[in-house]
């Protein structure tokens, strides 16, 4: 009973705190005339008509995609059971909103309606978005033609671009002729976006990163299915598009890249391996080569991953390149202590890899949340997981 009362008290405290925060936010908007986003439309197939169905200037398209793909279970050391990594269903639902007459504006990496409500996924809360509390640009460039939203809350993230954003193109093109889209709003322009869109035949001058409005605005929201334990997995829907763009030709081989690859963390501010020298020393003793993906083109990263027979890496955006591996290779992912995620397990499954994982050691007096925590690798456990994966020293 005591625990129940404590739970109820904490719940009320959190609710009051959130309400106070929201009221302060509203005061900034209405009393101080701050140009801020007003709220969020958590868009999905079930509520699209409620929000936009009565507007004659808006068209709504809906898509449900299901793939029957065999999912293999993850392999791990005894005691490292990761409950999120369980067989899952490859399902998504998507809705496209196609509007004319300045119904939407593009700014701060997001798309907003006429009332400055952010249009986003159904399971994302307003205060979880980076746009929350940030002043919006009021200087919109008016573009003639059609602009399609092609961004997300973290537009500079390599992994999010391929797994969450790029699939939007396939949804758009199912309902709208590609030639009708004059511009793509990407939030922030990066080299990997330019390279990806160029591979799709989309020229740089069609990529927009500044606040704008257009004669016609299109947005797409893809909602991944919530799976066991409340988790979401990337789907094969976007996997196929990215893989087809950059996968090297069949049986391609480049001897300058290692067959046994350890992906070093590059210039990062989280999930650094604090005993990386020990990890590299052990892995080099069994034939691995350590490489970082910093500063490389997508094609080069794809070629590196494609040439590898075994890949070991801490979880991070570099593992997005599992999109480009050969079928049947071995992948070992290392997690920080206390953090579990099935994101790259799903991608490894789509490529039919043999997937293993291990969990790092607890770091004493570590104040960082598990998702962003640095990693300490137990070398004995690393040896065991390599043996479990039949990775023997090269003779």
Short mmCIF file of C-alpha atoms in Angstrom, two decimals:
data_model
loop_
_atom_site.label_atom_id
_atom_site.label_comp_id
_atom_site.label_asym_id
_atom_site.label_seq_id
_atom_site.Cartn_x
_atom_site.Cartn_y
_atom_site.Cartn_z
CA UNK A 1 0.00 0.00 0.00
CA UNK A 2 2.87 2.35 0.84
CA UNK A 3 4.47 1.83 -2.58
CA UNK A 4 1.13 2.44 -4.26
CA UNK A 5 0.67 5.73 -2.34
CA UNK A 6 4.19 6.81 -3.28
CA UNK A 7 3.47 6.05 -6.93
CA UNK A 8 0.24 8.07 -6.85
CA UNK A 9 1.97 11.01 -5.12
CA UNK A 10 4.81 11.03 -7.67
CA UNK A 11 2.30 10.81 -10.51
CA UNK A 12 0.41 13.85 -9.19
CA UNK A 13 3.67 15.80 -8.68
CA UNK A 14 4.74 15.06 -12.27
CA UNK A 15 1.32 16.03 -13.61
CA UNK A 16 1.31 19.35 -11.72
CA UNK A 17 4.88 20.08 -12.87
CA UNK A 18 3.96 19.42 -16.51
CA UNK A 19 0.85 21.61 -16.20
CA UNK A 20 2.87 24.47 -14.69
CA UNK A 21 5.42 24.18 -17.47
CA UNK A 22 2.70 24.24 -20.13
CA UNK A 23 1.05 27.31 -18.59
CA UNK A 24 4.37 29.17 -18.63
CA UNK A 25 4.72 28.22 -22.26
CA UNK A 26 1.27 29.59 -23.10
CA UNK A 27 2.08 32.85 -21.29
CA UNK A 28 5.12 33.32 -23.50
CA UNK A 29 2.94 32.88 -26.57
CA UNK A 30 -0.08 35.00 -25.69
CA UNK A 31 1.20 37.62 -23.22
CA UNK A 32 4.67 38.23 -24.62
CA UNK A 33 3.79 37.55 -28.28
CA UNK A 34 6.63 35.09 -28.71
CA UNK A 35 6.53 33.27 -32.08
CA UNK A 36 6.42 29.73 -30.70
CA UNK A 37 4.78 26.51 -31.83
CA UNK A 38 1.34 26.21 -30.21
CA UNK A 39 1.05 22.46 -29.90
CA UNK A 40 1.25 19.16 -31.75
CA UNK A 41 -1.00 17.18 -34.06
CA UNK A 42 -0.12 13.54 -33.42
CA UNK A 43 -1.19 12.41 -36.86
CA UNK A 44 -2.20 8.88 -37.78
CA UNK A 45 -4.57 7.12 -40.15
CA UNK A 46 -7.35 7.06 -37.56
CA UNK A 47 -7.44 10.82 -36.90
CA UNK A 48 -6.36 12.33 -40.25
CA UNK A 49 -9.97 12.94 -41.33
CA UNK A 50 -10.77 14.57 -38.00
CA UNK A 51 -8.00 17.16 -38.44
CA UNK A 52 -8.05 17.70 -42.21
CA UNK A 53 -11.06 15.90 -43.70
CA UNK A 54 -13.33 18.98 -43.85
CA UNK A 55 -10.87 21.16 -45.77
CA UNK A 56 -11.58 21.04 -49.50
CA UNK A 57 -8.07 22.30 -50.27
CA UNK A 58 -6.49 19.24 -48.62
CA UNK A 59 -6.17 15.70 -49.92
CA UNK A 60 -5.48 12.77 -47.59
CA UNK A 61 -3.73 9.55 -48.62
CA UNK A 62 -3.36 6.53 -46.34
CA UNK A 63 -1.06 3.52 -46.48
CA UNK A 64 -0.67 0.35 -44.41
CA UNK A 65 2.37 -1.76 -45.18
CA UNK A 66 3.05 -5.25 -43.83
CA UNK A 67 5.94 -7.52 -44.78
CA UNK A 68 6.27 -11.20 -43.93
CA UNK A 69 9.96 -11.47 -43.16
CA UNK A 70 11.44 -14.28 -41.05
CA UNK A 71 12.95 -12.79 -37.90
CA UNK A 72 15.80 -14.63 -36.19
CA UNK A 73 16.34 -14.37 -32.45
CA UNK A 74 19.32 -12.49 -31.10
CA UNK A 75 22.17 -14.47 -29.49
CA UNK A 76 23.79 -13.35 -26.26
CA UNK A 77 25.77 -14.42 -23.22
CA UNK A 78 24.04 -15.93 -20.23
CA UNK A 79 22.99 -13.08 -17.97
CA UNK A 80 22.85 -10.52 -20.79
CA UNK A 81 19.21 -11.17 -21.70
CA UNK A 82 17.84 -8.22 -23.60
CA UNK A 83 14.05 -8.37 -23.47
CA UNK A 84 13.50 -5.74 -26.17
CA UNK A 85 15.21 -7.97 -28.70
CA UNK A 86 12.48 -10.43 -29.49
CA UNK A 87 10.94 -11.45 -32.80
CA UNK A 88 8.76 -8.62 -34.10
CA UNK A 89 6.36 -7.78 -36.92
CA UNK A 90 7.46 -5.59 -39.80
CA UNK A 91 4.51 -3.17 -40.03
CA UNK A 92 3.92 0.55 -40.56
CA UNK A 93 1.06 2.87 -41.29
CA UNK A 94 1.50 6.19 -43.08
CA UNK A 95 -0.64 9.18 -43.92
CA UNK A 96 0.09 11.92 -46.48
CA UNK A 97 -1.45 15.39 -46.24
CA UNK A 98 -1.41 17.29 -49.55
CA UNK A 99 -2.49 20.94 -49.15
CA UNK A 100 -2.74 24.11 -51.23
CA UNK A 101 -3.13 27.84 -50.39
CA UNK A 102 -0.50 28.28 -47.66
CA UNK A 103 -2.00 25.72 -45.29
CA UNK A 104 1.44 24.79 -43.93
CA UNK A 105 4.81 26.39 -43.25
CA UNK A 106 8.26 24.80 -42.99
CA UNK A 107 10.68 25.97 -40.29
CA UNK A 108 12.88 24.81 -37.39
CA UNK A 109 13.18 21.35 -39.03
CA UNK A 110 9.41 20.79 -38.80
CA UNK A 111 6.20 21.40 -40.69
CA UNK A 112 3.42 23.37 -38.97
CA UNK A 113 -0.22 24.04 -39.80
CA UNK A 114 -1.85 27.49 -40.07
CA UNK A 115 -2.29 27.57 -36.28
CA UNK A 116 1.41 26.76 -35.71
CA UNK A 117 0.76 23.22 -34.52
CA UNK A 118 3.58 20.79 -35.32
CA UNK A 119 2.51 17.76 -37.38
CA UNK A 120 4.33 14.68 -36.11
CA UNK A 121 4.08 11.02 -35.09
CA UNK A 122 1.30 9.86 -32.78
CA UNK A 123 3.57 8.59 -29.99
CA UNK A 124 5.74 11.71 -29.69
CA UNK A 125 4.82 14.33 -27.08
CA UNK A 126 5.06 18.04 -27.86
CA UNK A 127 7.58 18.80 -25.10
CA UNK A 128 9.85 16.02 -26.41
CA UNK A 129 10.44 17.86 -29.71
CA UNK A 130 13.44 20.20 -30.07
CA UNK A 131 11.08 22.86 -31.49
CA UNK A 132 9.36 23.12 -28.09
CA UNK A 133 10.24 26.46 -26.46
CA UNK A 134 12.30 27.74 -29.39
CA UNK A 135 11.30 30.88 -31.23
CA UNK A 136 10.15 30.32 -34.77
CA UNK A 137 11.37 32.25 -37.76
CA UNK A 138 8.79 34.76 -38.99
CA UNK A 139 10.60 35.45 -42.25
CA UNK A 140 9.20 32.84 -44.61
CA UNK A 141 10.32 32.65 -48.22
CA UNK A 142 7.38 32.08 -50.57
CA UNK A 143 8.18 29.33 -53.08
CA UNK A 144 6.22 28.77 -56.24
CA UNK A 145 5.34 25.14 -56.79
CA UNK A 146 5.26 22.13 -54.47
CA UNK A 147 7.37 21.55 -51.35
CA UNK A 148 7.50 18.14 -49.63
CA UNK A 149 8.57 17.75 -46.01
CA UNK A 150 11.62 15.49 -45.69
CA UNK A 151 13.00 15.96 -42.20
CA UNK A 152 12.67 14.90 -38.56
CA UNK A 153 13.38 16.19 -35.06
CA UNK A 154 17.12 15.39 -35.39
CA UNK A 155 17.86 16.13 -39.06
CA UNK A 156 21.65 15.94 -38.64
CA UNK A 157 21.49 12.29 -37.53
CA UNK A 158 22.76 9.87 -40.20
CA UNK A 159 20.75 6.93 -38.91
CA UNK A 160 17.50 8.82 -38.55
CA UNK A 161 17.84 10.09 -42.10
CA UNK A 162 18.00 6.60 -43.59
CA UNK A 163 15.61 4.79 -41.28
CA UNK A 164 12.94 7.38 -40.46
CA UNK A 165 13.11 10.13 -43.09
CA UNK A 166 14.08 8.60 -46.43
CA UNK A 167 11.12 6.14 -46.40
CA UNK A 168 8.85 9.19 -46.66
CA UNK A 169 9.88 9.44 -50.31
CA UNK A 170 8.49 6.02 -51.11
CA UNK A 171 5.21 6.98 -49.45
CA UNK A 172 5.00 10.25 -51.39
CA UNK A 173 5.75 8.57 -54.69
CA UNK A 174 3.01 6.00 -54.21
CA UNK A 175 0.41 8.77 -54.40
CA UNK A 176 2.10 11.75 -56.05
CA UNK A 177 4.10 11.87 -59.27
CA UNK A 178 7.73 12.57 -58.42
CA UNK A 179 7.88 15.19 -61.18
CA UNK A 180 5.21 17.24 -59.39
CA UNK A 181 7.48 17.88 -56.38
CA UNK A 182 9.63 20.98 -56.95
CA UNK A 183 11.44 21.15 -53.59
CA UNK A 184 12.20 19.00 -50.57
CA UNK A 185 12.47 20.69 -47.17
CA UNK A 186 15.20 18.78 -45.27
CA UNK A 187 15.60 20.97 -42.17
CA UNK A 188 19.40 21.04 -42.30
CA UNK A 189 21.49 20.31 -45.37
CA UNK A 190 24.28 17.78 -44.82
CA UNK A 191 26.67 15.99 -47.17
CA UNK A 192 24.93 12.64 -46.68
CA UNK A 193 21.57 14.13 -47.64
CA UNK A 194 23.00 15.71 -50.78
CA UNK A 195 24.68 12.42 -51.73
CA UNK A 196 21.51 10.41 -51.11
CA UNK A 197 19.22 12.72 -53.05
CA UNK A 198 21.74 12.98 -55.90
CA UNK A 199 21.68 9.18 -56.16
CA UNK A 200 17.89 9.48 -56.53
CA UNK A 201 18.27 12.06 -59.30
CA UNK A 202 17.23 15.00 -57.08
CA UNK A 203 19.45 18.02 -57.73
CA UNK A 204 20.91 20.18 -54.96
CA UNK A 205 18.89 23.24 -56.02
CA UNK A 206 15.71 21.32 -55.14
CA UNK A 207 16.86 20.88 -51.51
CA UNK A 208 15.54 23.55 -49.12
CA UNK A 209 16.71 24.29 -45.56
CA UNK A 210 15.28 27.80 -44.98
CA UNK A 211 11.87 28.77 -43.54
CA UNK A 212 9.34 28.77 -46.34
CA UNK A 213 5.76 28.52 -47.54
CA UNK A 214 4.61 27.22 -50.90
CA UNK A 215 1.68 27.08 -53.30
CA UNK A 216 1.38 23.42 -52.39
CA UNK A 217 2.75 21.72 -49.26
CA UNK A 218 3.01 18.00 -48.65
CA UNK A 219 3.82 16.16 -45.45
CA UNK A 220 4.03 12.52 -44.54
CA UNK A 221 3.85 10.88 -41.11
CA UNK A 222 4.98 7.28 -40.76
CA UNK A 223 3.92 5.56 -37.56
CA UNK A 224 5.76 2.36 -36.72
CA UNK A 225 3.82 -0.35 -34.93
CA UNK A 226 4.27 -0.49 -31.16
CA UNK A 227 5.55 -3.98 -30.38
CA UNK A 228 6.14 -6.16 -27.33
CA UNK A 229 7.02 -4.11 -24.27
CA UNK A 230 6.02 -0.85 -25.98
CA UNK A 231 9.00 -0.75 -28.34
CA UNK A 232 9.13 0.28 -31.98
CA UNK A 233 11.40 -1.20 -34.64
CA UNK A 234 12.57 0.25 -37.97
CA UNK A 235 10.77 -1.38 -40.86
CA UNK A 236 12.02 -2.88 -44.10
CA UNK A 237 10.01 -0.28 -46.00
CA UNK A 238 12.86 2.23 -46.06
CA UNK A 239 15.56 -0.43 -45.84
CA UNK A 240 15.03 -1.50 -49.44
CA UNK A 241 15.25 2.00 -50.89
CA UNK A 242 18.54 2.85 -49.15
CA UNK A 243 20.09 -0.55 -49.81
CA UNK A 244 19.32 -0.38 -53.52
CA UNK A 245 20.88 3.08 -53.77
CA UNK A 246 24.33 2.29 -52.37
CA UNK A 247 24.82 -1.49 -52.25
CA UNK A 248 27.99 -2.44 -54.17
CA UNK A 249 27.59 -4.75 -57.14
CA UNK A 250 27.19 -8.44 -56.36
CA UNK A 251 30.47 -10.21 -55.46
CA UNK A 252 32.27 -6.85 -55.31
CA UNK A 253 35.51 -7.12 -53.35
CA UNK A 254 37.99 -4.49 -52.21
CA UNK A 255 41.04 -5.84 -50.42
CA UNK A 256 41.90 -2.50 -48.80
CA UNK A 257 38.94 -2.90 -46.43
CA UNK A 258 39.00 -5.39 -43.53
CA UNK A 259 37.10 -8.66 -43.43
CA UNK A 260 36.94 -8.34 -39.67
CA UNK A 261 35.80 -4.82 -38.84
CA UNK A 262 35.68 -3.06 -35.49
CA UNK A 263 33.80 0.21 -35.90
CA UNK A 264 35.44 2.80 -33.67
CA UNK A 265 33.36 5.61 -32.24
CA UNK A 266 34.44 8.82 -33.98
CA UNK A 267 34.10 12.38 -32.75
CA UNK A 268 31.18 11.82 -30.39
CA UNK A 269 29.99 13.35 -27.12
CA UNK A 270 28.30 10.19 -25.85
CA UNK A 271 28.70 6.42 -25.92
CA UNK A 272 32.48 6.62 -26.13
CA UNK A 273 34.36 3.41 -25.25
CA UNK A 274 36.42 4.38 -22.21
CA UNK A 275 38.75 1.35 -22.53
CA UNK A 276 38.89 1.38 -26.32
CA UNK A 277 42.64 0.68 -26.34
CA UNK A 278 42.00 -2.65 -24.58
CA UNK A 279 39.19 -3.53 -26.97
CA UNK A 280 41.31 -2.77 -30.02
CA UNK A 281 44.31 -4.67 -28.60
CA UNK A 282 42.23 -7.81 -28.13
CA UNK A 283 40.38 -7.58 -31.43
CA UNK A 284 43.56 -6.94 -33.40
CA UNK A 285 44.99 -10.10 -31.85
CA UNK A 286 42.23 -12.11 -33.56
CA UNK A 287 42.49 -10.37 -36.92
CA UNK A 288 40.26 -7.29 -36.64
CA UNK A 289 41.01 -3.83 -37.98
CA UNK A 290 39.56 -0.72 -36.30
CA UNK A 291 38.06 1.98 -38.51
CA UNK A 292 35.97 5.07 -37.87
CA UNK A 293 33.30 6.24 -40.31
CA UNK A 294 33.95 9.95 -39.74
CA UNK A 295 34.48 11.98 -42.91
CA UNK A 296 33.57 9.21 -45.35
CA UNK A 297 31.01 9.28 -48.13
CA UNK A 298 27.99 7.00 -47.98
CA UNK A 299 29.37 4.95 -50.87
CA UNK A 300 32.64 4.42 -49.04
CA UNK A 301 30.89 3.42 -45.81
CA UNK A 302 28.65 1.06 -47.78
CA UNK A 303 31.70 -0.53 -49.40
CA UNK A 304 33.48 -0.97 -46.07
CA UNK A 305 30.48 -2.70 -44.49
CA UNK A 306 29.79 -4.78 -47.61
CA UNK A 307 33.33 -6.17 -47.62
CA UNK A 308 33.22 -7.23 -43.95
CA UNK A 309 32.49 -10.79 -42.85
CA UNK A 310 32.35 -9.85 -39.16
CA UNK A 311 31.39 -6.47 -37.67
CA UNK A 312 31.70 -5.43 -34.01
CA UNK A 313 30.51 -2.03 -32.86
CA UNK A 314 28.98 -0.08 -30.00
CA UNK A 315 25.41 0.93 -30.88
CA UNK A 316 25.38 4.20 -32.80
CA UNK A 317 24.61 5.76 -36.17
CA UNK A 318 27.55 4.05 -37.90
CA UNK A 319 25.65 0.76 -37.57
CA UNK A 320 23.06 2.19 -39.94
CA UNK A 321 25.46 0.88 -42.58
CA UNK A 322 24.18 -2.62 -41.80
CA UNK A 323 21.86 -1.60 -44.63
CA UNK A 324 24.71 -2.51 -46.97
CA UNK A 325 26.15 -5.77 -45.64
CA UNK A 326 26.23 -9.14 -47.39
CA UNK A 327 23.76 -11.74 -46.23
CA UNK A 328 24.94 -14.21 -43.60
CA UNK A 329 27.71 -12.18 -41.97
CA UNK A 330 28.19 -11.94 -38.19
CA UNK A 331 27.31 -8.77 -36.26
CA UNK A 332 28.08 -8.13 -32.58
CA UNK A 333 26.56 -4.99 -31.05
CA UNK A 334 27.76 -3.62 -27.71
CA UNK A 335 25.36 -1.65 -25.48
CA UNK A 336 26.08 0.73 -22.59
CA UNK A 337 25.08 -0.65 -19.21
CA UNK A 338 21.35 -0.12 -18.62
CA UNK A 339 20.46 0.70 -22.23
CA UNK A 340 18.64 -1.75 -24.49
CA UNK A 341 17.39 -1.24 -28.03
CA UNK A 342 16.43 -3.45 -30.97
CA UNK A 343 17.00 -0.86 -33.72
CA UNK A 344 20.06 -2.41 -35.36
CA UNK A 345 18.92 -5.92 -34.56
CA UNK A 346 16.03 -5.27 -36.97
CA UNK A 347 18.31 -3.98 -39.74
CA UNK A 348 20.67 -6.92 -39.25
CA UNK A 349 17.68 -9.24 -39.62
CA UNK A 350 16.63 -7.66 -42.90
CA UNK A 351 20.11 -8.44 -44.22
CA UNK A 352 19.91 -11.97 -42.79
CA UNK A 353 22.95 -11.46 -40.56
CA UNK A 354 23.85 -13.62 -37.56
CA UNK A 355 23.21 -11.09 -34.79
CA UNK A 356 24.82 -11.17 -31.32
CA UNK A 357 24.97 -8.56 -28.59
CA UNK A 358 26.67 -7.91 -25.26
CA UNK A 359 26.13 -5.34 -22.52
CA UNK A 360 28.91 -3.12 -21.16
CA UNK A 361 29.97 -2.90 -17.54
CA UNK A 362 28.42 -0.55 -15.02
CA UNK A 363 30.49 2.62 -14.65
CA UNK A 364 30.66 3.72 -10.96
CA UNK A 365 29.19 7.14 -10.10
CA UNK A 366 27.99 7.64 -13.66
CA UNK A 367 25.35 10.42 -13.72
CA UNK A 368 24.59 10.12 -17.45
CA UNK A 369 21.32 8.57 -18.62
CA UNK A 370 21.90 5.07 -20.07
CA UNK A 371 21.07 6.05 -23.65
CA UNK A 372 23.91 8.59 -23.70
CA UNK A 373 26.28 6.84 -21.33
CA UNK A 374 29.85 5.93 -22.20
CA UNK A 375 30.74 2.26 -22.51
CA UNK A 376 33.18 0.08 -20.62
CA UNK A 377 33.73 -3.26 -22.32
CA UNK A 378 34.58 -6.32 -20.23
CA UNK A 379 37.31 -7.97 -22.32
CA UNK A 380 36.60 -11.42 -20.87
CA UNK A 381 32.98 -11.09 -21.92
CA UNK A 382 34.10 -9.87 -25.34
CA UNK A 383 36.23 -12.99 -25.70
CA UNK A 384 33.24 -15.15 -24.74
CA UNK A 385 30.86 -13.52 -27.21
CA UNK A 386 33.46 -13.88 -29.98
CA UNK A 387 33.78 -17.61 -29.18
CA UNK A 388 30.00 -17.94 -29.09
CA UNK A 389 29.95 -16.38 -32.57
CA UNK A 390 32.68 -18.79 -33.76
CA UNK A 391 35.17 -15.97 -34.33
CA UNK A 392 38.52 -17.72 -33.99
CA UNK A 393 41.99 -16.19 -34.28
CA UNK A 394 43.21 -16.04 -37.87
CA UNK A 395 45.99 -18.55 -38.40
#
